Each structure stands twice: as C-alpha cells, then as structure tokens.
Short mmCIF file of C-alpha atoms in Angstrom, two decimals:
data_model
loop_
_atom_site.label_atom_id
_atom_site.label_comp_id
_atom_site.label_asym_id
_atom_site.label_seq_id
_atom_site.Cartn_x
_atom_site.Cartn_y
_atom_site.Cartn_z
CA UNK T 1 -127.91 171.34 90.16
CA UNK T 2 -124.66 172.14 91.95
CA UNK T 3 -121.08 171.76 90.86
CA UNK T 4 -119.27 168.78 92.41
CA UNK T 5 -117.34 169.70 95.54
CA UNK T 6 -114.16 168.42 97.10
CA UNK T 7 -115.25 168.18 100.76
CA UNK T 8 -112.95 167.63 103.75
CA UNK T 9 -114.47 166.32 106.99
CA UNK T 10 -112.14 166.49 110.01
CA UNK T 11 -112.53 164.60 113.29
CA UNK T 12 -110.07 163.67 116.01
CA UNK T 13 -112.36 160.87 117.23
CA UNK T 14 -111.94 157.16 116.58
CA UNK T 15 -113.92 156.68 113.38
CA UNK T 16 -113.84 152.90 113.74
CA UNK T 17 -115.94 153.20 116.90
CA UNK T 18 -119.71 153.02 117.39
CA UNK T 19 -120.14 156.29 119.25
CA UNK T 20 -122.85 158.50 117.72
CA UNK T 21 -120.22 161.07 116.67
CA UNK T 22 -118.19 158.48 114.74
CA UNK T 23 -121.23 156.88 113.11
CA UNK T 24 -122.52 160.31 112.08
CA UNK T 25 -119.26 161.34 110.38
CA UNK T 26 -118.99 158.05 108.45
CA UNK T 27 -122.62 158.14 107.31
CA UNK T 28 -122.44 161.83 106.42
CA UNK T 29 -119.33 161.22 104.28
CA UNK T 30 -121.03 158.42 102.35
CA UNK T 31 -124.22 160.44 101.91
CA UNK T 32 -122.45 163.60 100.68
CA UNK T 33 -120.63 161.48 98.07
CA UNK T 34 -123.80 159.75 96.87
CA UNK T 35 -125.18 160.84 93.46
CA UNK T 36 -128.09 163.27 93.78
CA UNK T 37 -130.98 163.78 91.33
CA UNK T 38 -130.12 166.32 88.66
CA UNK T 39 -126.36 166.22 89.26
CA UNK T 40 -124.15 164.79 86.56
CA UNK T 41 -121.07 164.53 88.81
CA UNK T 42 -120.78 163.53 92.45
CA UNK T 43 -118.93 165.17 95.31
CA UNK T 44 -115.63 163.76 96.49
CA UNK T 45 -115.40 163.47 100.28
CA UNK T 46 -112.27 162.83 102.36
CA UNK T 47 -112.46 162.26 106.10
CA UNK T 48 -109.27 163.26 107.93
CA UNK T 49 -108.63 161.86 111.38
CA UNK T 50 -105.80 161.13 113.80
CA UNK T 51 -104.26 157.67 113.55
CA UNK T 52 -105.11 155.69 116.69
CA UNK T 53 -103.89 152.25 115.63
CA UNK T 54 -100.28 151.76 114.47
CA UNK T 55 -101.39 149.01 112.08
CA UNK T 56 -104.06 151.17 110.42
CA UNK T 57 -103.47 152.11 106.79
CA UNK T 58 -102.82 155.78 106.01
CA UNK T 59 -105.63 155.80 103.45
CA UNK T 60 -108.80 153.75 103.23
CA UNK T 61 -112.21 153.77 101.59
CA UNK T 62 -115.53 154.48 103.34
CA UNK T 63 -117.64 154.05 100.23
CA UNK T 64 -117.94 155.21 96.61
CA UNK T 65 -116.44 158.69 96.44
CA UNK T 66 -115.63 158.76 100.19
CA UNK T 67 -112.08 158.19 101.49
CA UNK T 68 -110.52 158.05 104.95
CA UNK T 69 -107.07 159.56 105.60
CA UNK T 70 -105.36 158.92 108.94
CA UNK T 71 -102.72 161.45 109.91
CA UNK T 72 -99.90 160.96 112.40
CA UNK T 73 -100.41 163.33 115.33
CA UNK T 74 -98.98 161.99 118.54
CA UNK T 75 -98.78 158.32 119.54
CA UNK T 76 -100.98 155.94 117.52
CA UNK T 77 -103.30 155.01 120.37
CA UNK T 78 -106.46 156.44 121.98
CA UNK T 79 -105.67 159.66 123.86
CA UNK T 80 -107.55 161.76 126.38
CA UNK T 81 -108.68 165.22 125.30
CA UNK T 82 -105.82 166.78 127.28
CA UNK T 83 -103.32 164.52 125.50
CA UNK T 84 -104.87 165.27 122.10
CA UNK T 85 -104.45 169.00 122.74
CA UNK T 86 -100.71 168.43 123.13
CA UNK T 87 -100.63 167.13 119.54
CA UNK T 88 -103.24 169.35 117.88
CA UNK T 89 -100.47 171.33 116.14
CA UNK T 90 -99.21 168.08 114.55
CA UNK T 91 -102.72 167.37 113.29
CA UNK T 92 -102.97 170.91 111.87
CA UNK T 93 -99.58 170.52 110.16
CA UNK T 94 -100.76 167.29 108.55
CA UNK T 95 -103.91 168.99 107.25
CA UNK T 96 -101.88 171.93 105.92
CA UNK T 97 -99.56 169.64 103.96
CA UNK T 98 -102.53 167.85 102.41
CA UNK T 99 -104.54 170.95 101.59
CA UNK T 100 -101.71 173.09 100.22
CA UNK T 101 -101.39 170.95 97.09
CA UNK T 102 -103.74 169.22 94.70
CA UNK T 103 -105.89 167.92 97.58
CA UNK T 104 -107.08 171.43 98.48
CA UNK T 105 -110.78 171.10 99.40
CA UNK T 106 -113.61 173.45 98.48
CA UNK T 107 -115.13 173.04 101.95
CA UNK T 108 -113.75 172.09 105.37
CA UNK T 109 -116.26 170.72 107.90
CA UNK T 110 -114.85 169.86 111.35
CA UNK T 111 -116.55 167.58 113.87
CA UNK T 112 -115.81 167.92 117.56
CA UNK T 113 -113.96 170.77 119.20
CA UNK T 114 -110.46 169.29 118.93
CA UNK T 115 -110.90 168.51 115.25
CA UNK T 116 -112.25 172.05 114.87
CA UNK T 117 -109.25 173.54 116.65
CA UNK T 118 -106.87 171.91 114.14
CA UNK T 119 -108.98 172.55 111.05
CA UNK T 120 -110.16 176.12 111.72
CA UNK T 121 -106.70 177.71 111.71
CA UNK T 122 -105.59 175.89 108.54
CA UNK T 123 -108.82 176.61 106.65
CA UNK T 124 -108.63 180.28 107.55
CA UNK T 125 -104.95 180.45 106.58
CA UNK T 126 -105.67 178.92 103.17
CA UNK T 127 -108.90 180.84 102.55
CA UNK T 128 -111.16 177.75 102.53
CA UNK T 129 -114.79 178.04 103.75
CA UNK T 130 -114.97 176.46 107.23
CA UNK T 131 -117.92 174.78 108.96
CA UNK T 132 -118.10 173.35 112.48
CA UNK T 133 -120.24 170.69 114.18
CA UNK T 134 -119.56 170.36 117.91
CA UNK T 135 -121.54 167.20 118.79
CA UNK T 136 -122.04 168.60 122.27
CA UNK T 137 -120.46 171.67 123.85
CA UNK T 138 -118.72 172.15 127.19
CA UNK T 139 -121.70 173.79 128.93
CA UNK T 140 -123.99 170.85 128.11
CA UNK T 141 -121.36 168.25 129.00
CA UNK T 142 -120.93 169.95 132.37
CA UNK T 143 -124.69 169.87 133.02
CA UNK T 144 -124.62 166.16 132.26
CA UNK T 145 -122.06 165.70 135.05
CA UNK T 146 -119.09 164.98 132.80
CA UNK T 147 -115.60 166.32 133.37
CA UNK T 148 -114.73 169.11 130.95
CA UNK T 149 -111.31 170.40 129.92
CA UNK T 150 -110.74 173.79 131.63
CA UNK T 151 -109.95 175.59 128.34
CA UNK T 152 -112.74 174.01 126.31
CA UNK T 153 -115.35 176.80 126.72
CA UNK T 154 -112.93 179.47 125.52
CA UNK T 155 -111.66 177.38 122.60
CA UNK T 156 -115.16 176.39 121.46
CA UNK T 157 -116.18 180.05 121.41
CA UNK T 158 -113.14 180.93 119.27
CA UNK T 159 -113.83 178.05 116.86
CA UNK T 160 -117.51 178.96 116.57
CA UNK T 161 -116.79 182.61 115.91
CA UNK T 162 -114.16 181.66 113.33
CA UNK T 163 -116.53 179.43 111.36
CA UNK T 164 -118.55 180.52 108.35
CA UNK T 165 -121.39 178.49 109.85
CA UNK T 166 -121.86 176.28 112.91
CA UNK T 167 -124.13 173.30 112.29
CA UNK T 168 -125.97 172.41 115.52
CA UNK T 169 -127.64 169.03 115.93
CA UNK T 170 -130.72 170.37 117.75
CA UNK T 171 -132.58 173.56 118.60
CA UNK T 172 -131.33 173.28 122.18
CA UNK T 173 -127.69 172.97 121.09
CA UNK T 174 -128.13 175.93 118.73
CA UNK T 175 -129.41 178.09 121.59
CA UNK T 176 -126.47 177.02 123.78
CA UNK T 177 -123.99 177.91 121.02
CA UNK T 178 -125.57 181.37 120.65
CA UNK T 179 -125.34 181.93 124.42
CA UNK T 180 -121.69 180.88 124.12
CA UNK T 181 -121.05 183.97 121.99
CA UNK T 182 -121.50 182.79 118.39
CA UNK T 183 -123.73 185.18 116.36
CA UNK T 184 -127.19 183.72 115.78
CA UNK T 185 -127.03 184.13 111.94
CA UNK T 186 -123.90 181.95 112.01
CA UNK T 187 -125.74 178.96 113.55
CA UNK T 188 -127.97 176.54 111.65
CA UNK T 189 -129.68 173.36 112.85
CA UNK T 190 -128.87 170.27 110.77
CA UNK T 191 -129.83 167.17 112.78
CA UNK T 192 -128.42 163.67 112.87
CA UNK T 193 -129.63 161.18 110.30
CA UNK T 194 -130.70 157.55 110.59
CA UNK T 195 -129.90 154.60 108.34
CA UNK T 196 -133.44 153.52 107.49
CA UNK T 197 -132.17 150.43 105.65
CA UNK T 198 -130.50 149.02 108.78
CA UNK T 199 -133.08 150.34 111.26
CA UNK T 200 -136.38 149.24 109.77
CA UNK T 201 -139.65 147.76 110.99
CA UNK T 202 -139.23 144.52 109.07
CA UNK T 203 -136.35 142.19 109.88
CA UNK T 204 -135.09 139.62 112.39
CA UNK T 205 -135.79 140.18 116.08
CA UNK T 206 -134.35 138.80 119.31
CA UNK T 207 -136.44 136.19 121.11
CA UNK T 208 -138.45 137.43 124.08
CA UNK T 209 -141.30 136.36 126.32
CA UNK T 210 -144.92 137.44 126.50
CA UNK T 211 -144.47 140.63 128.53
CA UNK T 212 -144.57 144.09 126.98
CA UNK T 213 -140.94 145.08 126.59
CA UNK T 214 -139.48 148.52 127.30
CA UNK T 215 -136.03 149.07 125.82
CA UNK T 216 -133.27 151.46 126.86
CA UNK T 217 -130.10 151.89 124.81
CA UNK T 218 -127.45 154.05 126.46
CA UNK T 219 -123.69 154.04 126.22
CA UNK T 220 -123.34 155.24 129.82
CA UNK T 221 -125.89 153.58 132.14
CA UNK T 222 -125.53 156.26 134.82
CA UNK T 223 -125.89 159.22 132.43
CA UNK T 224 -128.80 157.48 130.68
CA UNK T 225 -130.71 157.44 134.00
CA UNK T 226 -131.45 153.72 134.13
CA UNK T 227 -132.17 154.20 137.83
CA UNK T 228 -135.26 156.27 137.02
CA UNK T 229 -136.38 153.60 134.55
CA UNK T 230 -136.10 150.91 137.25
CA UNK T 231 -138.16 152.99 139.67
CA UNK T 232 -140.73 153.66 136.94
CA UNK T 233 -140.99 149.92 136.23
CA UNK T 234 -142.59 149.46 139.65
CA UNK T 235 -145.65 151.25 138.26
CA UNK T 236 -145.80 149.12 135.08
CA UNK T 237 -146.34 145.67 136.62
CA UNK T 238 -146.90 143.73 133.39
CA UNK T 239 -143.83 145.02 131.52
CA UNK T 240 -140.14 144.11 131.40
CA UNK T 241 -137.15 146.38 130.87
CA UNK T 242 -134.25 145.43 128.57
CA UNK T 243 -131.16 147.63 128.98
CA UNK T 244 -128.40 147.68 126.36
CA UNK T 245 -125.22 149.55 127.20
CA UNK T 246 -122.41 149.76 129.69
CA UNK T 247 -119.64 147.13 129.62
CA UNK T 248 -119.54 143.97 127.51
CA UNK T 249 -121.91 141.26 128.69
CA UNK T 250 -119.15 139.11 130.19
CA UNK T 251 -118.03 142.07 132.33
CA UNK T 252 -121.45 143.00 133.71
CA UNK T 253 -121.01 141.31 137.09
CA UNK T 254 -117.78 143.19 137.78
CA UNK T 255 -119.07 146.62 136.80
CA UNK T 256 -119.86 148.81 139.84
CA UNK T 257 -122.64 150.76 138.08
CA UNK T 258 -124.39 147.58 136.93
CA UNK T 259 -123.93 146.04 140.38
CA UNK T 260 -125.61 149.06 142.01
CA UNK T 261 -128.48 148.96 139.51
CA UNK T 262 -129.01 145.22 140.06
CA UNK T 263 -129.19 145.78 143.81
CA UNK T 264 -131.72 148.55 143.28
CA UNK T 265 -133.82 146.28 141.05
CA UNK T 266 -133.90 143.67 143.85
CA UNK T 267 -134.87 146.28 146.44
CA UNK T 268 -137.71 147.43 144.18
CA UNK T 269 -138.79 143.78 143.55
CA UNK T 270 -138.47 144.15 139.77
CA UNK T 271 -135.26 142.16 139.27
CA UNK T 272 -137.16 139.33 137.57
CA UNK T 273 -138.39 141.82 134.95
CA UNK T 274 -135.05 143.48 134.13
CA UNK T 275 -132.50 142.28 131.58
CA UNK T 276 -129.02 143.83 131.44
CA UNK T 277 -127.67 142.96 128.00
CA UNK T 278 -124.36 144.82 128.15
CA UNK T 279 -122.92 146.71 125.21
CA UNK T 280 -124.33 145.36 121.95
CA UNK T 281 -122.75 145.76 118.52
CA UNK T 282 -124.67 148.30 116.48
CA UNK T 283 -125.80 145.67 114.00
CA UNK T 284 -127.67 143.91 116.85
CA UNK T 285 -129.63 146.97 117.94
CA UNK T 286 -132.39 146.68 115.28
CA UNK T 287 -133.04 143.09 116.44
CA UNK T 288 -133.49 144.36 120.00
CA UNK T 289 -135.59 147.39 119.08
CA UNK T 290 -138.01 145.27 117.06
CA UNK T 291 -138.93 143.45 120.29
CA UNK T 292 -139.89 146.71 122.04
CA UNK T 293 -143.32 148.16 122.59
CA UNK T 294 -141.72 151.40 123.74
CA UNK T 295 -138.22 152.86 123.85
CA UNK T 296 -137.24 154.91 126.91
CA UNK T 297 -134.82 157.84 126.51
CA UNK T 298 -134.70 159.39 129.97
CA UNK T 299 -131.32 161.14 130.17
CA UNK T 300 -131.83 164.53 131.87
CA UNK T 301 -129.07 166.20 129.83
CA UNK T 302 -127.28 165.52 126.52
CA UNK T 303 -129.08 162.31 125.51
CA UNK T 304 -127.85 160.32 122.54
CA UNK T 305 -129.31 161.92 119.40
CA UNK T 306 -129.20 158.60 117.55
CA UNK T 307 -131.22 156.31 119.85
CA UNK T 308 -134.67 157.94 119.42
CA UNK T 309 -134.22 158.02 115.64
CA UNK T 310 -133.16 154.37 115.46
CA UNK T 311 -136.11 153.30 117.62
CA UNK T 312 -138.56 155.37 115.57
CA UNK T 313 -137.19 153.95 112.32
CA UNK T 314 -138.00 150.49 113.69
CA UNK T 315 -141.56 151.64 114.35
CA UNK T 316 -141.10 151.95 118.12
CA UNK T 317 -142.72 154.97 119.84
CA UNK T 318 -140.38 156.80 122.23
CA UNK T 319 -141.02 158.05 125.76
CA UNK T 320 -138.37 160.73 126.22
CA UNK T 321 -137.27 163.65 128.30
CA UNK T 322 -137.41 166.75 126.05
CA UNK T 323 -133.66 167.37 126.38
CA UNK T 324 -131.21 167.85 123.51
CA UNK T 325 -132.29 166.23 120.28
CA UNK T 326 -135.15 164.37 122.02
CA UNK T 327 -137.26 167.53 122.00
CA UNK T 328 -136.91 167.88 118.22
CA UNK T 329 -137.00 164.23 117.19
CA UNK T 330 -139.87 162.92 119.34
CA UNK T 331 -143.11 164.77 118.64
CA UNK T 332 -145.18 164.73 121.83
CA UNK T 333 -148.43 162.79 121.40
CA UNK T 334 -147.54 162.02 117.75
CA UNK T 335 -144.46 159.76 117.67
CA UNK T 336 -144.25 159.23 121.43
CA UNK T 337 -144.50 161.17 124.66
CA UNK T 338 -142.43 163.76 126.51
CA UNK T 339 -141.97 163.12 130.24
CA UNK T 340 -140.18 165.10 132.97
CA UNK T 341 -136.67 163.97 133.87
CA UNK T 342 -136.16 162.16 137.16
CA UNK T 343 -139.88 161.61 137.88
CA UNK T 344 -140.28 157.81 138.00
CA UNK T 345 -143.86 157.79 139.28
CA UNK T 346 -145.04 160.13 136.52
CA UNK T 347 -143.06 158.21 133.92
CA UNK T 348 -144.28 154.81 135.11
CA UNK T 349 -147.93 155.81 135.11
CA UNK T 350 -147.57 157.45 131.69
CA UNK T 351 -146.03 154.27 130.25
CA UNK T 352 -148.71 152.07 131.82
CA UNK T 353 -151.54 154.17 130.36
CA UNK T 354 -149.94 154.21 126.92
CA UNK T 355 -149.41 150.44 126.85
CA UNK T 356 -153.10 150.01 127.63
CA UNK T 357 -154.16 152.17 124.65
CA UNK T 358 -153.47 149.86 121.73
CA UNK T 359 -154.93 152.13 119.05
CA UNK T 360 -152.92 155.14 120.24
CA UNK T 361 -149.75 153.07 120.46
CA UNK T 362 -150.26 151.74 116.93
CA UNK T 363 -150.78 155.27 115.60
CA UNK T 364 -147.60 156.47 117.31
CA UNK T 365 -145.71 153.55 115.76
CA UNK T 366 -146.80 154.44 112.23
CA UNK T 367 -146.02 158.13 112.74
CA UNK T 368 -142.62 157.36 114.30
CA UNK T 369 -141.46 155.23 111.38
CA UNK T 370 -142.74 157.77 108.85
CA UNK T 371 -141.00 160.68 110.60
CA UNK T 372 -137.68 158.84 110.85
CA UNK T 373 -137.75 157.91 107.15
CA UNK T 374 -138.81 161.33 105.88
CA UNK T 375 -137.34 163.99 108.18
CA UNK T 376 -134.15 162.15 109.17
CA UNK T 377 -133.20 160.20 106.05
CA UNK T 378 -129.54 160.58 105.14
CA UNK T 379 -130.47 161.89 101.69
CA UNK T 380 -132.31 164.78 103.31
CA UNK T 381 -129.60 165.47 105.91
CA UNK T 382 -126.91 165.47 103.19
CA UNK T 383 -129.01 167.86 101.10
CA UNK T 384 -129.42 170.26 104.04
CA UNK T 385 -125.68 170.08 104.71
CA UNK T 386 -124.85 170.87 101.08
CA UNK T 387 -127.24 173.84 101.10
CA UNK T 388 -125.49 175.09 104.24
CA UNK T 389 -122.12 174.82 102.46
CA UNK T 390 -123.49 176.72 99.47
CA UNK T 391 -124.10 179.82 101.61
CA UNK T 392 -120.35 180.30 102.09
CA UNK T 393 -119.15 179.21 98.67
CA UNK T 394 -118.34 181.82 95.99
CA UNK T 395 -121.00 182.33 93.38
CA UNK T 396 -120.24 180.43 90.15
CA UNK T 397 -119.16 182.51 87.21
CA UNK T 398 -122.25 183.52 85.21
CA UNK T 399 -122.65 182.19 81.71
CA UNK T 400 -121.85 185.17 79.42
CA UNK T 401 -124.82 186.53 77.50
CA UNK T 402 -124.48 186.33 73.70
CA UNK T 403 -123.30 189.52 72.02
CA UNK T 404 -125.70 191.38 69.68
CA UNK T 405 -123.55 190.55 66.65
CA UNK T 406 -123.57 186.86 67.62
CA UNK T 407 -127.35 186.95 68.02
CA UNK T 408 -127.74 188.54 64.57
CA UNK T 409 -125.47 185.93 63.04
CA UNK T 410 -127.43 183.12 64.71
CA UNK T 411 -130.68 184.65 63.48
CA UNK T 412 -129.32 184.80 59.93
CA UNK T 413 -128.37 181.15 60.16
CA UNK T 414 -131.93 180.29 61.22
CA UNK T 415 -133.57 182.38 58.39
CA UNK T 416 -134.35 180.35 55.22
CA UNK T 417 -132.58 181.54 52.07
CA UNK T 418 -134.83 183.59 49.71
CA UNK T 419 -135.42 182.11 46.29
CA UNK T 420 -133.87 184.25 43.55
#
C-alpha cells in the first residue's frame, strides 16, 4: 500500500496528437490515476503542457483522477524545437506559479527534453523529486538521420544529471543515456505500455484478399525503411505488403517519398502486391493489424516503440531489426524474429520460410499476445513507474510504538476482573 500522490507530468508536445510520445503520456496519466489493489485512495495526476491551439481550454479532463492543464508559453500554435526554446522560460514560470501554491505536486515527471528543461529547474528550486523520460535522445536521433538542435546534447546531459532518476524506454536508450554522462544508478528502464483493450486479437478487421499480408506501420516512411521492405517482398512471391503511414491518403500521389517508393515497387515488379494506405487514425490500426500474418519493423535506428507492442497485442508476430525498443519487446524465435537492418534478401527469405511454417507462426502468435498483455500492460507499467517514484520520495513517518505505560493499561483492560 502506498499513500496517494499528487503527480505532475510535463510535456511540451501536442498531447492531442497520435505520436507515440503523446499517446504514452496520456495513457500513463490515466494509468497512474487508476485505483490499484490494496490502495484505499487513488493518485491525482495533472499533465502540464504548452497551449498549441488558441481555442483550447486551459483545463480539461483525461480520465478519472487525471487532468490536463495547458499553459501559455509563446504563440498558441505548433512550434519548432528552436522556437519552443525561446519560450521555455515562460513555460517554467507557468509551472512555478502552479506549483508554489496548493497545487504543489509530490512528484514531477517530465517527458521530452524541452519539457524537462522547463520542469527540472522549477522542481529543483521548490525541492520536489524530479524524474525525466527523454523519448529519444539527440545521439539516437542523429543516427536516425534527423536534424538535431545544436545545444540539445548539452542540455539533455544537464537535465539527466539533475534528475533523481531517468526513466529510459529500452535497454539501448539506457546505455545511450549512461554514455551521455548520466550516472548508471540514476537510470532505470521502464518501457512503453500497450492498450490491450484497443489492440486485441478479437475484433473487426479490414477486408483483404487471399494473399498472406505483411504490415508496416511507420509515421515516417523513409525512416521506417519501407524501401528495404519492398526489396524483401521480391523474395516472398505469395505475399502482399500493406504500408500505413506518411501523408493522408488523399495526398499520397503528391508526396515525393511515396512517389519514389511507388516507382521502386514498379521497377521491382511488386507494385501489384503493395498497398499504400496513408496515415491512418490510431483507432483504425487494430483493424489493419488483424489482417496481418506478420508485422515488419525494419527501421535501422530509433524505431517506434509502440508499433511492435500493438502488433503483438493483436496476436501478430513481428519481424524486427533489434534496434531501440525492438530488441527488448520482440523476443527472437519466441514472439517473432530479429533480422539485420538493410538486408532485404536475408529479410525476404526469413519471412518466406516463416510464412511456410504454420505451426511455428501460430506459436509465435500466441506468445506475442501473451507477452504484450503481461509484460507491457498499462497496470504493470504504472506500477513500475510508481516504484521508481518511491525511491526518491521521503520515507513516511513511522507509526509510534506504544509506550510501556500504555501497554500495561491496555493489558489491564483486557484482564478479566477477579471475583471478590
């Protein structure tokens, strides 16, 4: 049993979006506020973010016990990281005003480096235990080919060293954070969770033909390495590839990345077996995944931590590069297979052999769904997060032991009166 906590989660990202970071913060807030066995009272969770829509209310509700507070910090519109840095002091001032009064939290947990920059200084100033989740650090982003703010490495190191504990989403990210200069005892792995009610084996599915379907879900089609998947498809002649991600479906023809991938599919003579679905709303992803025989997660660096879990929860084995969270989430030869990045011939032949082994594939499917429900349930992730918080919280005052005189008096009360 633990005492109920007032928990502040801080993120500068758009929490109305469907990016893995935003989904994680919303689901974590709801899970931390959910009643837990043996606890009489529940935690109260408030998510603080920067207002990005002028019509958005200052305060909203994410679920029972979980609130959303939007603070004014710069113009109420989406900003680049460089623009957000110009207004990080305004965000910090807004947090300070909130936390200096009756809304003072017991725990501050920042998500993302800009949210951490604002929250770390205020938490330290007010003496509040501070936790940080980066959701990807500069070194990994750079390896993935993304542009990184020139001061980000230095600022992430300062935030990490200023935190009571850094919560990494994978073993690989934890190792990167340690190499960044954060002491190893100050880093703990607490992975992403999956909503096993939404992503489940049973439920409606999209229509599809008779071919074995391979599914890729990636926000960025180039970073997700769809090109390697297309080249691998050449070696899986009886399968089709469905790709969700990139622009909206109506904008596919005008997107240069999609145009290049379509041309490549024609050159490889697999165009008739490839479906580009565009960006799908998250609620449609379970319907797509339930049509898949296998999910492909082939990004060479910083893959989405959510996609393998969502596929596994739907009972779909995953063929993945062992990068980022993939290496932790997908157990090789148990819930799927690990394959080398950028090796389409190896990947294609591996997929073809696995599709031909029905018994093995069925066993992987059962193990994948079981692992997603047990290891990555939000109840378990919330419990691990609360145990991480407890390491930095002050010990509760001990219940005073009864005095000897009190014990004697209680004993006298319990002793039957002697008959005269």
